[in-house]
Short mmCIF file of C-alpha atoms and ligand atoms in Angstrom, two decimals:
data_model
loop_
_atom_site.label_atom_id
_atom_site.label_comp_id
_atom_site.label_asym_id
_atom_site.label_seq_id
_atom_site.Cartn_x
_atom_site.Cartn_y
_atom_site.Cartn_z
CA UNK A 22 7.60 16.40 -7.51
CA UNK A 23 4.14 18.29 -8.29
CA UNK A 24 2.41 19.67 -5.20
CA UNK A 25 -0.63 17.80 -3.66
CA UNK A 26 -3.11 20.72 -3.68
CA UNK A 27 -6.18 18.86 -4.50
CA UNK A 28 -8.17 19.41 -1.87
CA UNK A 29 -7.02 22.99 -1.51
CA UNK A 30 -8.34 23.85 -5.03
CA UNK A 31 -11.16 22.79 -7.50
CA UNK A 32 -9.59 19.77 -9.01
CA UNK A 33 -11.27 17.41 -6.65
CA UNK A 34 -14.31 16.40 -8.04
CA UNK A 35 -17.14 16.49 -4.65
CA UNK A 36 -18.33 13.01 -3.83
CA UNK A 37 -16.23 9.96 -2.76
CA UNK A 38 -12.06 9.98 -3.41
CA UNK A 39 -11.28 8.34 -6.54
CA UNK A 40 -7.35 7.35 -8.26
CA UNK A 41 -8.00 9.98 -10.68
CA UNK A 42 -5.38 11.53 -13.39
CA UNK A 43 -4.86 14.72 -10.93
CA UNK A 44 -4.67 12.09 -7.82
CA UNK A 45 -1.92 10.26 -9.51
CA UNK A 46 -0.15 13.59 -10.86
CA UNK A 47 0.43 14.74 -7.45
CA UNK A 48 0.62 11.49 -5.93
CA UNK A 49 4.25 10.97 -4.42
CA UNK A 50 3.94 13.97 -2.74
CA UNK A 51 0.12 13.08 -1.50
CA UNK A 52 1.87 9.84 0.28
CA UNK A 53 5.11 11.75 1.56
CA UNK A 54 3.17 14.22 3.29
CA UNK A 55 0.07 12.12 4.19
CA UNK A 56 1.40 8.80 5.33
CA UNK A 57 3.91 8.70 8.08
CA UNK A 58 7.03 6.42 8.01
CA UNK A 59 5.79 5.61 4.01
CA UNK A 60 9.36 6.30 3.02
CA UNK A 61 10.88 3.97 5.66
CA UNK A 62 8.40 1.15 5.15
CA UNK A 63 9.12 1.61 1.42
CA UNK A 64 12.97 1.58 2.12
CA UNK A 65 12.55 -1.82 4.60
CA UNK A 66 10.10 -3.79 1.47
CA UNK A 67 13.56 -3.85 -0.61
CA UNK A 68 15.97 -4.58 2.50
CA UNK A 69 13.21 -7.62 3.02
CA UNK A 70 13.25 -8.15 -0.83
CA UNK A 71 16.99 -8.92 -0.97
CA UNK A 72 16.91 -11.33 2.08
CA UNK A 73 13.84 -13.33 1.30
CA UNK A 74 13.29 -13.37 -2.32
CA UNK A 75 14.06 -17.09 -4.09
CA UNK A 76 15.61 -17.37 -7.71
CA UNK A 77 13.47 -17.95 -10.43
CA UNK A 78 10.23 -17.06 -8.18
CA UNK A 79 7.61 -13.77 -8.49
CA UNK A 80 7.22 -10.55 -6.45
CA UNK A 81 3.66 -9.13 -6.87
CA UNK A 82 2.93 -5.62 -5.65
CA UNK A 83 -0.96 -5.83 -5.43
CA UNK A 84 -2.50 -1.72 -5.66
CA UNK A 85 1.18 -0.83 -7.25
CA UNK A 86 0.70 2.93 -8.08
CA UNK A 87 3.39 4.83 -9.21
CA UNK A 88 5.80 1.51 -8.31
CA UNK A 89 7.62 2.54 -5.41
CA UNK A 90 7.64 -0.91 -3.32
CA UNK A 91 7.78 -2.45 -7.54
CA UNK A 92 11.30 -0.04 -7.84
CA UNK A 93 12.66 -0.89 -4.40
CA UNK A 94 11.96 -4.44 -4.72
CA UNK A 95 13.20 -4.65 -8.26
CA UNK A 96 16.95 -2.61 -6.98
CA UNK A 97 17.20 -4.85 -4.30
CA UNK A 98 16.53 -8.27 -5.59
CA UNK A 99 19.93 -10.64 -6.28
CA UNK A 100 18.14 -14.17 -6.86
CA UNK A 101 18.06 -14.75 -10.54
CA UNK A 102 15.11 -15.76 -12.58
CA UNK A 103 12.90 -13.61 -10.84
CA UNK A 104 9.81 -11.33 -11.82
CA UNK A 105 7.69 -8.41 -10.55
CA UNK A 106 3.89 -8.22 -11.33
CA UNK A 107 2.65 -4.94 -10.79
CA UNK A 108 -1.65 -4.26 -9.99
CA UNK A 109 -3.47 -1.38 -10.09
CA UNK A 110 -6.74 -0.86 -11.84
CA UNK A 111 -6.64 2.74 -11.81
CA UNK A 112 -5.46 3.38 -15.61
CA UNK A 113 -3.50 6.76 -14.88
CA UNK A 114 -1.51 5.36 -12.01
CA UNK A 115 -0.99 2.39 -14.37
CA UNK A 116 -0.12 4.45 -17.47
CA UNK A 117 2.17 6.38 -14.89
CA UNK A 118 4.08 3.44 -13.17
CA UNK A 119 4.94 2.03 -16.74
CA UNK A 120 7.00 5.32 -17.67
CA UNK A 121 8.65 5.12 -13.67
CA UNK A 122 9.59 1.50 -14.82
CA UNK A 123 10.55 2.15 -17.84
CA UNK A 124 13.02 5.51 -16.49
CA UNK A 125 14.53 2.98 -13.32
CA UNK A 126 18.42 1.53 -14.75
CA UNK A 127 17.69 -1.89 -13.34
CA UNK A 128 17.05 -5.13 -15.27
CA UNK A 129 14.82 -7.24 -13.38
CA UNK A 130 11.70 -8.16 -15.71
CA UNK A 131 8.41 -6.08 -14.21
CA UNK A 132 4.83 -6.37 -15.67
CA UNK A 133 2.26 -3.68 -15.09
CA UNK A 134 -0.95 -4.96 -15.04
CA UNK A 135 -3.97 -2.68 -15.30
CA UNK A 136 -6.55 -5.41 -13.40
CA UNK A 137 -8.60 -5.75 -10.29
CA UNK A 138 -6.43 -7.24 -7.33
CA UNK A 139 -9.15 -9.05 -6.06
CA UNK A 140 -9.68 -11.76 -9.64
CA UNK A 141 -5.71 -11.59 -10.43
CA UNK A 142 -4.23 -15.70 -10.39
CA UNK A 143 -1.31 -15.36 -8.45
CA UNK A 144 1.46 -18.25 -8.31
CA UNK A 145 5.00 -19.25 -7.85
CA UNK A 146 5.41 -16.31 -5.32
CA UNK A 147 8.32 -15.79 -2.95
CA UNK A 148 7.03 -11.87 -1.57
CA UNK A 149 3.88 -10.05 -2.13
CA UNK A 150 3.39 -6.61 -1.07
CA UNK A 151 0.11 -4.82 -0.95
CA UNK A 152 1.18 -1.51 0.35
CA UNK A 153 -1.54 0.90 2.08
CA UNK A 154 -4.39 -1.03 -0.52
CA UNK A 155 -6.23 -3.34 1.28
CA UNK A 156 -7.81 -0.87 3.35
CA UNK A 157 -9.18 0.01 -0.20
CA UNK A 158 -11.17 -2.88 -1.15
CA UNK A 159 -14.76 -4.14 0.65
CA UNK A 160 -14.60 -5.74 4.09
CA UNK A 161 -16.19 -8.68 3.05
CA UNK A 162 -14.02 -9.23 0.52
CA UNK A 163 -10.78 -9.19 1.95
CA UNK A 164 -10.32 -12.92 3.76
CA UNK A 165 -10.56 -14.58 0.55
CA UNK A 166 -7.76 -12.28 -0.83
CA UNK A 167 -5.47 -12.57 2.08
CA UNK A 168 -6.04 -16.43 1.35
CA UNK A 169 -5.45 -16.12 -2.33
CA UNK A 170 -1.93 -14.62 -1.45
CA UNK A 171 -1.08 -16.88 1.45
CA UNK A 172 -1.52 -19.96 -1.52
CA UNK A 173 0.30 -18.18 -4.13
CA UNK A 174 3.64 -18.01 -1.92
CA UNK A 175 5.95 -20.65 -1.11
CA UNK A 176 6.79 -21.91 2.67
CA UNK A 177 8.89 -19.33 3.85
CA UNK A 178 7.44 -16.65 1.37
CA UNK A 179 6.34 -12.94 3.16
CA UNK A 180 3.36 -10.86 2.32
CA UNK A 181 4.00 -7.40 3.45
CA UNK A 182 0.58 -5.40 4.30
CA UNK A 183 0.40 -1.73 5.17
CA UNK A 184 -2.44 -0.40 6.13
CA UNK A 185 -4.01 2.89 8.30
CA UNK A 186 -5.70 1.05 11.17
CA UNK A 187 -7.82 2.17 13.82
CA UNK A 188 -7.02 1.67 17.62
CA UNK A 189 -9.23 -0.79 19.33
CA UNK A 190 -9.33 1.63 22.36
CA UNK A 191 -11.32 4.68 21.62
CA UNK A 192 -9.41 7.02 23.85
CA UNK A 193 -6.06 5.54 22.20
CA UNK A 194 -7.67 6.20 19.07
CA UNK A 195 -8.58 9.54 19.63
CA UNK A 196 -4.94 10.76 20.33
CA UNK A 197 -3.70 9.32 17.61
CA UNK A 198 -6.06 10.91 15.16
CA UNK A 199 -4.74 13.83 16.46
CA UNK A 200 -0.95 13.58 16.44
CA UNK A 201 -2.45 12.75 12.76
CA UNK A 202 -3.93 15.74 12.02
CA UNK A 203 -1.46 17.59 13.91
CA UNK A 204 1.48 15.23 11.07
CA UNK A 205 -0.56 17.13 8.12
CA UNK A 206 -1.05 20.44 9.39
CA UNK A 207 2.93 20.22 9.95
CA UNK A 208 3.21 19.04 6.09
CA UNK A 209 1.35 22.26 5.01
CA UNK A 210 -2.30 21.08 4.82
CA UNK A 211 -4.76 23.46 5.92
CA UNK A 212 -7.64 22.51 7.66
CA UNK A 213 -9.84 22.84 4.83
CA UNK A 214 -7.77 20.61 2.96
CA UNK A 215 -7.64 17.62 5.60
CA UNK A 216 -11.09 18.02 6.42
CA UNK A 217 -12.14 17.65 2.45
CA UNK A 218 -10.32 14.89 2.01
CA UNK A 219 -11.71 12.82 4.91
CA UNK A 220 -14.97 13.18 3.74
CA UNK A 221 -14.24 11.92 0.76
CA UNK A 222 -12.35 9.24 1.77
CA UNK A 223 -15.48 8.46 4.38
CA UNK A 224 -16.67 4.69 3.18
CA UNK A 225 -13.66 4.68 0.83
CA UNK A 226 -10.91 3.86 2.90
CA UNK A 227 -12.25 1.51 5.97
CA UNK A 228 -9.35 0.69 8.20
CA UNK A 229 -9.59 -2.81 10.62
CA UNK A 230 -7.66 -2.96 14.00
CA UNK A 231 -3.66 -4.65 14.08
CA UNK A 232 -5.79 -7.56 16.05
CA UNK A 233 -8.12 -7.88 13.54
CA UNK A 234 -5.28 -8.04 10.61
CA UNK A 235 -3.53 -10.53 12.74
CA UNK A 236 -6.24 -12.79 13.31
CA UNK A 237 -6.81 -12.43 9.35
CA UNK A 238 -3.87 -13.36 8.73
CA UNK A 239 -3.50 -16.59 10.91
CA UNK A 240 -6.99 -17.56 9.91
CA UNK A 241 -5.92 -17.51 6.10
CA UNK A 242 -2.69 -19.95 7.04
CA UNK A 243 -0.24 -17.76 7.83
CA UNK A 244 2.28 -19.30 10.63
CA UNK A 245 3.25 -16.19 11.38
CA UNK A 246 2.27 -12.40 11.72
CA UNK A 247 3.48 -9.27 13.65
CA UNK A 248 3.80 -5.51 13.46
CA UNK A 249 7.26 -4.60 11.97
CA UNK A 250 6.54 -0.52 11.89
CA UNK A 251 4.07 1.63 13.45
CA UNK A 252 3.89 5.40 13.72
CA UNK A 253 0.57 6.63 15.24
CA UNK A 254 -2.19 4.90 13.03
CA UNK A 255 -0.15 4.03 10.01
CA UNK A 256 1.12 -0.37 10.64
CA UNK A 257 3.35 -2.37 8.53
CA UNK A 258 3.15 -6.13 9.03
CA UNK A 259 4.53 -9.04 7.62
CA UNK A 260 3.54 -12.24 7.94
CA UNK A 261 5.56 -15.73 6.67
CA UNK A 262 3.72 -18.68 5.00
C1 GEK B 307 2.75 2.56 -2.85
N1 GEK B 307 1.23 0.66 -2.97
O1 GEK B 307 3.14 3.65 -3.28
N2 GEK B 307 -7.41 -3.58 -7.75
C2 GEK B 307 -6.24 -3.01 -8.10
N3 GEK B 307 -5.79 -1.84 -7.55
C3 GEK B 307 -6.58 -1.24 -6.62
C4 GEK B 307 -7.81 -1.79 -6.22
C5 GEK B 307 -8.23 -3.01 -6.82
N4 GEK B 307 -9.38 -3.60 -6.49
N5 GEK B 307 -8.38 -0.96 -5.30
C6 GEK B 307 -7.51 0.07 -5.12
N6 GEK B 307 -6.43 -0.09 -5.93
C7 GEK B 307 1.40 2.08 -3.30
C8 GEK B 307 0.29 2.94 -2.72
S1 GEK B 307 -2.42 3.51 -2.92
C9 GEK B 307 -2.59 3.94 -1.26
C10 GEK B 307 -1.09 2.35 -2.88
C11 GEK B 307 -3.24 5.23 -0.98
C12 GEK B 307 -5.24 0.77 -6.05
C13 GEK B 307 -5.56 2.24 -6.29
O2 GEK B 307 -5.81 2.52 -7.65
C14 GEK B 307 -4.30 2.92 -5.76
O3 GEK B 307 -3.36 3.15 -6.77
C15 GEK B 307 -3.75 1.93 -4.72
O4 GEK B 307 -4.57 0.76 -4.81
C16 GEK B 307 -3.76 2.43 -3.30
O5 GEK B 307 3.41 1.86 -2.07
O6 GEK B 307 -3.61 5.99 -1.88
O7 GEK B 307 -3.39 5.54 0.28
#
């Protein structure tokens, strides 16, 4: 796995955080040391995958990357029929998650897509995932996405969503921020380094509240919604047409 030094040298480009070649070079080790509990949330997409997914139905994993939730849903799946559509629209991750798919043993048809989440037709789903990518795309533009996947799924289908959220108590907030910073600095990021890449990420990534997901979710038809994994400011929640 190659070392996320980014931020620590002059690859990073100033100016706003982009899904560049070096970004998705380094990339599983970005999210192993940046995100905590990605592994386990990762890990519970295919236990969810084997329990909920329908024969002859489709798996999307909207903002794919390299294809980690795409690989864990595709080992895990039993139902027959089935398909995995993979999204990004950043062309290295794209070019990168067709060689991981390619590489994986398993059988289960998978498309990559290099497209924009937010114009994809979706249909005939039994599970979507979008996996720390919402938090990605404009504010505004997110209730008629969450509504697009809530009619692409079937009753009884699950949308996964990850997401970094922010605390709608400021003090709350503030401490975890810190066990945040504190989660890096253990990883081996210096200072420097984290405080880089928040600027950059500053109007790039803009994370909503768990109530403000929830209410999201309900509002788009969703009968139901909860937290499944938290650790500090990092949610996973799944919701069930
Ligand atoms: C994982 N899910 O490893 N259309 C398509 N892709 C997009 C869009 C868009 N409008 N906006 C952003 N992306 C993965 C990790 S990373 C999370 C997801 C992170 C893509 C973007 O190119 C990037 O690959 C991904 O969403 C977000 O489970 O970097 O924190």
């Amino acid at each position: 796995m190659s070392r996320d030094d980014i931020y620590g040298s002059g690859k990073a480009p100033d100016g706003p955080f982009e899904f560049s070649e070096a970004v998705a070079a380094v990339f599983p080790d970005m999210l192993r040391r940046s995100i905590p509990g990605y592994a386990e949330t990762i890990e519970a997409i295919g236990a969810l995958a084997r329990r909920v997914v329908r024969p002859d139905t489709r798996c999307y994993d909207l903002g794919a990357s390299l294809g980690a939730a795409t690989l864990a849903m595709r080992r895990a799946i039993d139902a027959p029929g089935c398909r995995i559509i993979a999204v990004d629209n950043s062309a290295a991750m794209v070019r990168r998650c067709r060689e991981a798919v390619l590489a994986d043993g398993s059988d289960l048809p998978v498309d990559v897509l290099e497209a924009d989440i937010r114009t994809l037709p979706m249909e005939n789903a039994s599970m979507v995932v979008m996996n720390y990518t919402l938090q990605f795309l404009p504010p505004d533009e997110r209730p008629a996405l969450i509504r697009r996947i809530r009619d692409s799924l079937h009753d009884g289908g699950v949308f996964v969503l990850s997401e970094k959220v922010v605390d709608t108590d400021p003090a709350i907030e503030a401490v975890l921020a810190d066990l945040h910073l504190e989660y890096k600095r253990r990883n081996d990021y210096s200072a420097m380094e984290i405080s880089r890449k928040r600027a950059a990420l500053e109007n790039v990534l803009v994370p909503d509240s768990v109530p403000a997901h929830l209410a999201r979710l309900r509002n788009a038809g969703f009968s139901h919604a909860g937290v499944w994994l938290r650790w500090f400011n990092f949610v996973s929640i799944v919701a069930i047409r």
